[in-house]
């Protein structure tokens, strides 16, 4: 059973790292602020989700798993809020286009 949990953990964290890397590539390659922001926010949210799903089998109990999921939800909320503020500021200043 421990080997199966380890395989799930490695697969989940590896998928998360892949999406983090893809978001970073999008940040560096896309031409304007709004497309960079979109690539980075979507890929990072998905990457963190995979990391959390990969770590869930390693938690000691339900409480630790709920902590991981609540951290993921808070990061999703904060990321959406900050992305909205950055996009609004970029559009108002005219640098987003």
XYZ file of C-alpha atoms in Angstrom:
97
model
C 0.000 0.000 0.000
C 2.876 2.376 0.726
C 4.325 1.903 -2.747
C 0.980 2.799 -4.357
C 0.746 5.969 -2.237
C 4.288 6.899 -3.191
C 3.541 6.402 -6.887
C 0.419 8.589 -6.628
C 2.432 11.238 -4.803
C 5.237 11.246 -7.352
C 2.762 11.372 -10.258
C 0.737 14.216 -8.726
C 3.703 16.338 -7.749
C 5.356 15.718 -11.133
C 2.204 16.817 -12.949
C 2.081 19.900 -10.721
C 5.691 20.766 -11.511
C 4.952 20.362 -15.222
C 2.099 22.876 -15.032
C 4.182 25.298 -12.962
C 6.897 25.070 -15.619
C 4.360 25.570 -18.434
C 3.011 28.666 -16.703
C 6.504 30.062 -16.347
C 7.181 29.476 -20.036
C 3.933 31.274 -20.843
C 4.952 34.156 -18.611
C 8.232 34.527 -20.456
C 6.978 34.008 -24.016
C 3.581 35.701 -24.342
C 3.554 39.228 -25.740
C 1.304 41.277 -23.452
C 0.291 41.581 -19.821
C -3.149 39.993 -20.059
C -2.050 36.842 -21.880
C 0.903 36.424 -19.528
C -1.400 36.803 -16.558
C -3.850 34.279 -17.986
C -1.164 31.679 -18.662
C 0.428 32.102 -15.275
C -2.747 32.087 -13.184
C -4.373 29.106 -14.910
C -1.258 26.954 -14.949
C -0.334 27.756 -11.342
C -3.819 26.960 -10.065
C -3.841 23.645 -11.879
C -0.273 22.883 -10.802
C -1.050 23.520 -7.157
C -4.139 21.335 -7.469
C -2.052 18.442 -8.727
C 0.522 18.952 -5.968
C -2.226 18.917 -3.329
C -3.831 15.820 -4.853
C -0.437 14.145 -4.902
C 0.201 14.982 -1.260
C -3.218 13.920 0.025
C -2.345 10.199 0.248
C 0.657 11.090 2.428
C -1.353 12.966 5.054
C -1.735 11.483 8.484
C -5.484 11.897 8.677
C -8.576 13.751 7.635
C -7.591 16.946 9.443
C -4.300 17.253 7.566
C -6.026 16.568 4.259
C -8.596 19.273 4.963
C -5.784 21.684 5.760
C -4.169 21.016 2.389
C -7.461 21.474 0.561
C -8.253 24.674 2.464
C -4.828 26.096 1.619
C -5.457 25.278 -2.042
C -8.868 26.990 -1.923
C -7.408 30.089 -0.264
C -4.676 30.284 -2.903
C -7.314 29.972 -5.645
C -9.298 32.820 -4.113
C -6.243 35.023 -3.612
C -4.928 34.289 -7.103
C -8.239 35.170 -8.730
C -8.482 38.402 -6.752
C -4.935 39.512 -7.506
C -5.256 38.568 -11.186
C -8.417 40.640 -11.448
C -6.700 43.642 -9.856
C -3.638 43.361 -12.093
C -5.774 42.979 -15.228
C -7.929 45.962 -14.305
C -4.873 48.136 -13.659
C -3.218 47.019 -16.917
C -6.346 47.831 -18.911
C -6.777 51.251 -17.298
C -3.170 52.215 -17.877
C -3.239 50.925 -21.462
C -0.259 48.631 -20.998
C -2.348 45.450 -21.285
C -2.716 45.709 -25.037
